[in-house]
PDB file of C-alpha atoms in Angstrom:
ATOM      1  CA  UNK A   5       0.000   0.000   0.000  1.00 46.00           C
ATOM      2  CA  UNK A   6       0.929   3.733  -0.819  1.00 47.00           C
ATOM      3  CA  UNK A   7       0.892   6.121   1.877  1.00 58.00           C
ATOM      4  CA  UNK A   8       1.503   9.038  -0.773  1.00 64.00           C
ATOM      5  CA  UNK A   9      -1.046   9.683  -3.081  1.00 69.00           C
ATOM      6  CA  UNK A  10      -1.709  11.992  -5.500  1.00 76.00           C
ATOM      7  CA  UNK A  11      -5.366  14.434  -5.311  1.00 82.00           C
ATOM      8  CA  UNK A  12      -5.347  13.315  -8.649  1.00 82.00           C
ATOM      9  CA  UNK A  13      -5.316   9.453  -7.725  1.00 79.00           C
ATOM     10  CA  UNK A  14      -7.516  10.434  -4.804  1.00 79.00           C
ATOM     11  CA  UNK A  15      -9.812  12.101  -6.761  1.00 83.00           C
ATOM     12  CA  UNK A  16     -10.352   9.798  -9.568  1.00 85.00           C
ATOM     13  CA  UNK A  17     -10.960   6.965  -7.628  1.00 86.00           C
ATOM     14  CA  UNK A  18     -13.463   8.676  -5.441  1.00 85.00           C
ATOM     15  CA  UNK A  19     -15.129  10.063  -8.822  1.00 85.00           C
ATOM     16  CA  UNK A  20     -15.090   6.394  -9.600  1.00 89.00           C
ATOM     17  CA  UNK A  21     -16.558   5.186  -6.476  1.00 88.00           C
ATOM     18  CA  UNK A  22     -19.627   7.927  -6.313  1.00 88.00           C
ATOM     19  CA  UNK A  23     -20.735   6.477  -9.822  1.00 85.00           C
ATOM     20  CA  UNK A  24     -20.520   2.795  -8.900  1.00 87.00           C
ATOM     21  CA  UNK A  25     -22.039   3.679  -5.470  1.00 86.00           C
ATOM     22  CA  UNK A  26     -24.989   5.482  -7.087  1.00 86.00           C
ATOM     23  CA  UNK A  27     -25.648   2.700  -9.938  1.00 83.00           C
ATOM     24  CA  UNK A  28     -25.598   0.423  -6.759  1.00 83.00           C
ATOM     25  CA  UNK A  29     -27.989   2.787  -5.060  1.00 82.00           C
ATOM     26  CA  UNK A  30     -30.509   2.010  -7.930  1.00 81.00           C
ATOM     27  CA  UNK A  31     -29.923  -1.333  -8.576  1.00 78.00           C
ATOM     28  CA  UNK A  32     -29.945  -3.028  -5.497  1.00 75.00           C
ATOM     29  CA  UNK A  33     -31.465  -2.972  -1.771  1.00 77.00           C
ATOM     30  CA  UNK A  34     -29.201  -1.437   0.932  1.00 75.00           C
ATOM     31  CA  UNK A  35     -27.009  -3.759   2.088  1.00 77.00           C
ATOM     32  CA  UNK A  36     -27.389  -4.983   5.854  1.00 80.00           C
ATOM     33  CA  UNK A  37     -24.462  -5.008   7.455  1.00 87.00           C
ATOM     34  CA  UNK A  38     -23.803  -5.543  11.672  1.00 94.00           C
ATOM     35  CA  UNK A  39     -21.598  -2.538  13.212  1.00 95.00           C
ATOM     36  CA  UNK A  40     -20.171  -3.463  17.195  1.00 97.00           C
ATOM     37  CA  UNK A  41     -18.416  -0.922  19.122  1.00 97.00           C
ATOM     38  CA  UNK A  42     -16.314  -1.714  21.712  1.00 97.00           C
ATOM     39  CA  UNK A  43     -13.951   0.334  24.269  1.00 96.00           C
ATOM     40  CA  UNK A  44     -11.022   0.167  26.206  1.00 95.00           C
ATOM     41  CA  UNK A  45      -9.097   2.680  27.721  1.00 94.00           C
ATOM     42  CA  UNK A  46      -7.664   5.141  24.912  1.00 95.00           C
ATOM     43  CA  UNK A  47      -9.066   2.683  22.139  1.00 96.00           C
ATOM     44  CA  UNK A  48     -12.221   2.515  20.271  1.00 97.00           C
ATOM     45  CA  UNK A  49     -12.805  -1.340  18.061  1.00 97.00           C
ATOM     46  CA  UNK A  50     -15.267  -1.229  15.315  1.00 97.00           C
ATOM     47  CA  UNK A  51     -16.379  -4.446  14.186  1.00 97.00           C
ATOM     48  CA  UNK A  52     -18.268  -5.289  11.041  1.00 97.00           C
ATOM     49  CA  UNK A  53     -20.094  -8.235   9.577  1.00 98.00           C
ATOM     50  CA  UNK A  54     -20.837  -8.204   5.815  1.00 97.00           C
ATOM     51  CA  UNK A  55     -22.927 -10.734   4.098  1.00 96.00           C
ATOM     52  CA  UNK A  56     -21.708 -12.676   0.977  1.00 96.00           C
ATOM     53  CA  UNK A  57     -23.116 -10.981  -1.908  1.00 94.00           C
ATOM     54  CA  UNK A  58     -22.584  -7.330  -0.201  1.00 93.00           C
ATOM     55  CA  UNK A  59     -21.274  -4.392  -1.748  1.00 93.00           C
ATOM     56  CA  UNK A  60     -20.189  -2.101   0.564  1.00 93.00           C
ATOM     57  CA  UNK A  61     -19.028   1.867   0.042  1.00 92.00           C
ATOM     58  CA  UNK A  62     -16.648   3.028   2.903  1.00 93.00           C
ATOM     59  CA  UNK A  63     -16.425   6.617   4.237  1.00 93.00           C
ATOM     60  CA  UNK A  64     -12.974   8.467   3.799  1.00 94.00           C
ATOM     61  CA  UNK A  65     -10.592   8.090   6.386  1.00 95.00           C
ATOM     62  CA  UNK A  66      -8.733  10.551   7.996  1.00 95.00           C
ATOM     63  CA  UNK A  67      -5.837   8.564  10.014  1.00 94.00           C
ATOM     64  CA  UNK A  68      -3.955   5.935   9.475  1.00 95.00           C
ATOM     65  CA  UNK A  69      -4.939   2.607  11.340  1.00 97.00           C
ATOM     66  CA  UNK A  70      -4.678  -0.772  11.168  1.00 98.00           C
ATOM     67  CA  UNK A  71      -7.234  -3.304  10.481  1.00 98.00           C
ATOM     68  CA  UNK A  72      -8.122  -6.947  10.546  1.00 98.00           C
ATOM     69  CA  UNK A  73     -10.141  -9.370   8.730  1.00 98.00           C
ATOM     70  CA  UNK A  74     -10.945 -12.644  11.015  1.00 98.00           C
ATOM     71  CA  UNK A  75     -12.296 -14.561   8.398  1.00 98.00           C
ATOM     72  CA  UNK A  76     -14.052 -13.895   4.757  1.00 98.00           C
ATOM     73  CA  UNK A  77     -13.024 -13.465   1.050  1.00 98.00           C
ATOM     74  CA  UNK A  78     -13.803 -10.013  -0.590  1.00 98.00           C
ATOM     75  CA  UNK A  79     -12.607  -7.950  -3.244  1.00 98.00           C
ATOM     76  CA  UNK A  80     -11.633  -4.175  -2.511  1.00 97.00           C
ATOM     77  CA  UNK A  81     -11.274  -1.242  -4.971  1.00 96.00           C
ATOM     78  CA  UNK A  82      -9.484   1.466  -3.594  1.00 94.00           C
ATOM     79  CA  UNK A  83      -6.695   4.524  -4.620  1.00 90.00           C
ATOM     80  CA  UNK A  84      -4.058   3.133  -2.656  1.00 88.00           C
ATOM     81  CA  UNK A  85      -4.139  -0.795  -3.834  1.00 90.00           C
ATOM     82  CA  UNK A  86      -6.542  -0.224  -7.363  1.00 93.00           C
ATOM     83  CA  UNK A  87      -8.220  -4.203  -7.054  1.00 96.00           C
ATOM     84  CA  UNK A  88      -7.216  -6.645  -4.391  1.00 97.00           C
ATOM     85  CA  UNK A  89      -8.477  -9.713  -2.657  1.00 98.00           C
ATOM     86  CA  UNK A  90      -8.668 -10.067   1.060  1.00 98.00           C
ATOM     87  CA  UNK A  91      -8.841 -13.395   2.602  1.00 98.00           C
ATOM     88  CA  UNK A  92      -8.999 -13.587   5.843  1.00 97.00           C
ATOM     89  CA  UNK A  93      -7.656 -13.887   8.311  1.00 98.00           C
ATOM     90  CA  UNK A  94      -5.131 -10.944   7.732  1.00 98.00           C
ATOM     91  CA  UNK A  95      -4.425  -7.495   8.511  1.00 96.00           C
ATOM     92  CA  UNK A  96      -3.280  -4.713   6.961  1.00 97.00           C
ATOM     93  CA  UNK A  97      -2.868  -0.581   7.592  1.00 96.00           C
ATOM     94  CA  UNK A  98      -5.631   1.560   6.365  1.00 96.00           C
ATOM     95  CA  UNK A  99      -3.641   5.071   5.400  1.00 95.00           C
ATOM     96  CA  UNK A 100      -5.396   8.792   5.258  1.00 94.00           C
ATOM     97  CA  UNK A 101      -7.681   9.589   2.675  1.00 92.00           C
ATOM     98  CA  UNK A 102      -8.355   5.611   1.741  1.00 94.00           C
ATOM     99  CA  UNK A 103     -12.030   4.746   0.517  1.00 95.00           C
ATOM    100  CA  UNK A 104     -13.164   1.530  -0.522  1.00 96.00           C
ATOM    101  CA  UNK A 105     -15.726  -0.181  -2.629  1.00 95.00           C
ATOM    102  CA  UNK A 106     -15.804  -3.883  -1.240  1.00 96.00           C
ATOM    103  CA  UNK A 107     -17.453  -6.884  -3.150  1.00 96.00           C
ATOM    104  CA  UNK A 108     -17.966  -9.528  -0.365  1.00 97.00           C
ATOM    105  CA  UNK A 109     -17.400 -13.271  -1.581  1.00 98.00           C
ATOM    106  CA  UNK A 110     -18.005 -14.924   1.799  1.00 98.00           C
ATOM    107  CA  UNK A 111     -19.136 -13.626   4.648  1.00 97.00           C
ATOM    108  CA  UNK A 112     -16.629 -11.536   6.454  1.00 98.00           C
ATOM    109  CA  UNK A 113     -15.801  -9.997   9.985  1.00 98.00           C
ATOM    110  CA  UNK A 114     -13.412  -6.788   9.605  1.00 98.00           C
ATOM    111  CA  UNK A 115     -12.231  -4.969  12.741  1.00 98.00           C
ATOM    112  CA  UNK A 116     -10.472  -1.678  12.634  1.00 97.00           C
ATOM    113  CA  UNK A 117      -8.355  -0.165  15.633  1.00 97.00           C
ATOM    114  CA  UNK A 118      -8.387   2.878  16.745  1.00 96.00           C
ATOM    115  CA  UNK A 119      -6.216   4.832  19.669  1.00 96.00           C
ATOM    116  CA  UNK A 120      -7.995   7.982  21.027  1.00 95.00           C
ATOM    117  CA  UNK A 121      -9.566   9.322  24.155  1.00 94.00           C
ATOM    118  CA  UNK A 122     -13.227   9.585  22.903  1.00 94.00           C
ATOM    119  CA  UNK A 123     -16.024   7.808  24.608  1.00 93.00           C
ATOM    120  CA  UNK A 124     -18.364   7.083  21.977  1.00 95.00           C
ATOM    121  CA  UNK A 125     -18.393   6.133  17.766  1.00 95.00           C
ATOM    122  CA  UNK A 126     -19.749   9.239  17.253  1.00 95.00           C
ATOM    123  CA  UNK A 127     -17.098  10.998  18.827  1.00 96.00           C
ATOM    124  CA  UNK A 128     -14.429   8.890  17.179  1.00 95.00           C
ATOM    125  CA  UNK A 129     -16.331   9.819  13.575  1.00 93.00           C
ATOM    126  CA  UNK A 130     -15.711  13.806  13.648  1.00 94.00           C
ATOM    127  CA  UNK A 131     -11.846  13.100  14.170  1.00 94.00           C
ATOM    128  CA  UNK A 132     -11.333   9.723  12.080  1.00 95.00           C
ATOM    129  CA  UNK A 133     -13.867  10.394   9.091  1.00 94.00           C
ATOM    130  CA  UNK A 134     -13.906  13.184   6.779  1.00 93.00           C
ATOM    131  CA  UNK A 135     -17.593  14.182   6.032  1.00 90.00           C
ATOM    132  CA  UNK A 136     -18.689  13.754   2.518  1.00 89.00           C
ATOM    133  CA  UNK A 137     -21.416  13.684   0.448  1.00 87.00           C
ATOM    134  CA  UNK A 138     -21.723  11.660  -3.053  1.00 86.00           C
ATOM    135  CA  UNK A 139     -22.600  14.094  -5.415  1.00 83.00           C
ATOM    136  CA  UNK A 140     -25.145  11.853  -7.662  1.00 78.00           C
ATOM    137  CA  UNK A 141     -27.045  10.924  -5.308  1.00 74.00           C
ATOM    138  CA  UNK A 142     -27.380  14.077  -3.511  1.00 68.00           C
ATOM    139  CA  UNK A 143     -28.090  15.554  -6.419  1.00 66.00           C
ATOM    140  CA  UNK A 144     -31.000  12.521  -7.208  1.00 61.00           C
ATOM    141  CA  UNK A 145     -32.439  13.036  -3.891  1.00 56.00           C
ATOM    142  CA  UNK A 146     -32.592  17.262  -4.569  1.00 57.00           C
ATOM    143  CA  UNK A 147     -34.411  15.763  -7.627  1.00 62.00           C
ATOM    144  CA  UNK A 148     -36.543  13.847  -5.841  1.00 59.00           C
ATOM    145  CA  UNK A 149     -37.582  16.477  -3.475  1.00 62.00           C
ATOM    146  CA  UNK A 150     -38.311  18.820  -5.904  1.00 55.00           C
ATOM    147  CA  UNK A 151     -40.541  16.361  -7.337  1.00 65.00           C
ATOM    148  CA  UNK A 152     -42.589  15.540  -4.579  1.00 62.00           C
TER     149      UNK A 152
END
């Protein structure tokens, strides 16, 4: 993985993701997926559970952090690594700025780590992810409103 990227790189991809996200969107139900937060002191665990068949959109990190797949088989799509397969179980480090569309093959637990002194995920959001919007489908559901 490549801690330096380009905006450009960044950028692309992300354009990327918002138009695969938003044919997705339209396509297919929303995707159930199990979040568990845990705590201990100065570290916040966020486990997910993905179906097989998922596809998943992640928000933008802002830090770098590692992560851990305990078992499961999915392909990921992001700046850093273009197309890879994770198989769990593995780790890896998840660097600023990384989003990822994930096609899940099995079903798979991921677990990201990370150190801080918040108390709850919502806390730990406004530092770790950067808010953002996809533009499509803001811009369908401004459509959509207008409609009504």
């Amino acid at each position: 993985m490549s801690q330096c990227l380009s905006t450009t790189a960044i950028t692309d991809t992300n354009n990327k993701i918002d138009k695969a996200e938003f044919i997705l969107s339209q396509s297919f139900e929303p995707e159930e997926t199990y979040v568990t937060h845990r705590f201990t002191d100065g570290l916040y665990i966020r486990q997910i559970y993905m179906k097989k068949g998922a596809k998943v959109v992640s928000k933008i990190h802002k830090t770098n952090h590692p992560f851990a797949i305990l078992k499961g088989d999915v392909s990921v799509y992001s700046a850093n690594e273009g197309v890879v397969r994770y198989r769990g179980p593995m780790f890896g480090i998840t660097y600023p700025s990384t989003r990822r569309l994930l096609l899940v093959h099995e079903d798979t637990i991921w677990i990201t780590f990370h150190p801080g002194k918040e108390k709850t995920p919502e806390e730990f959001e406004k530092r770790i992810i950067e808010p953002y919007t996809n533009p499509f489908i803001a811009q369908e559901n401004l459509i959509n409103t207008l409609l009504q």
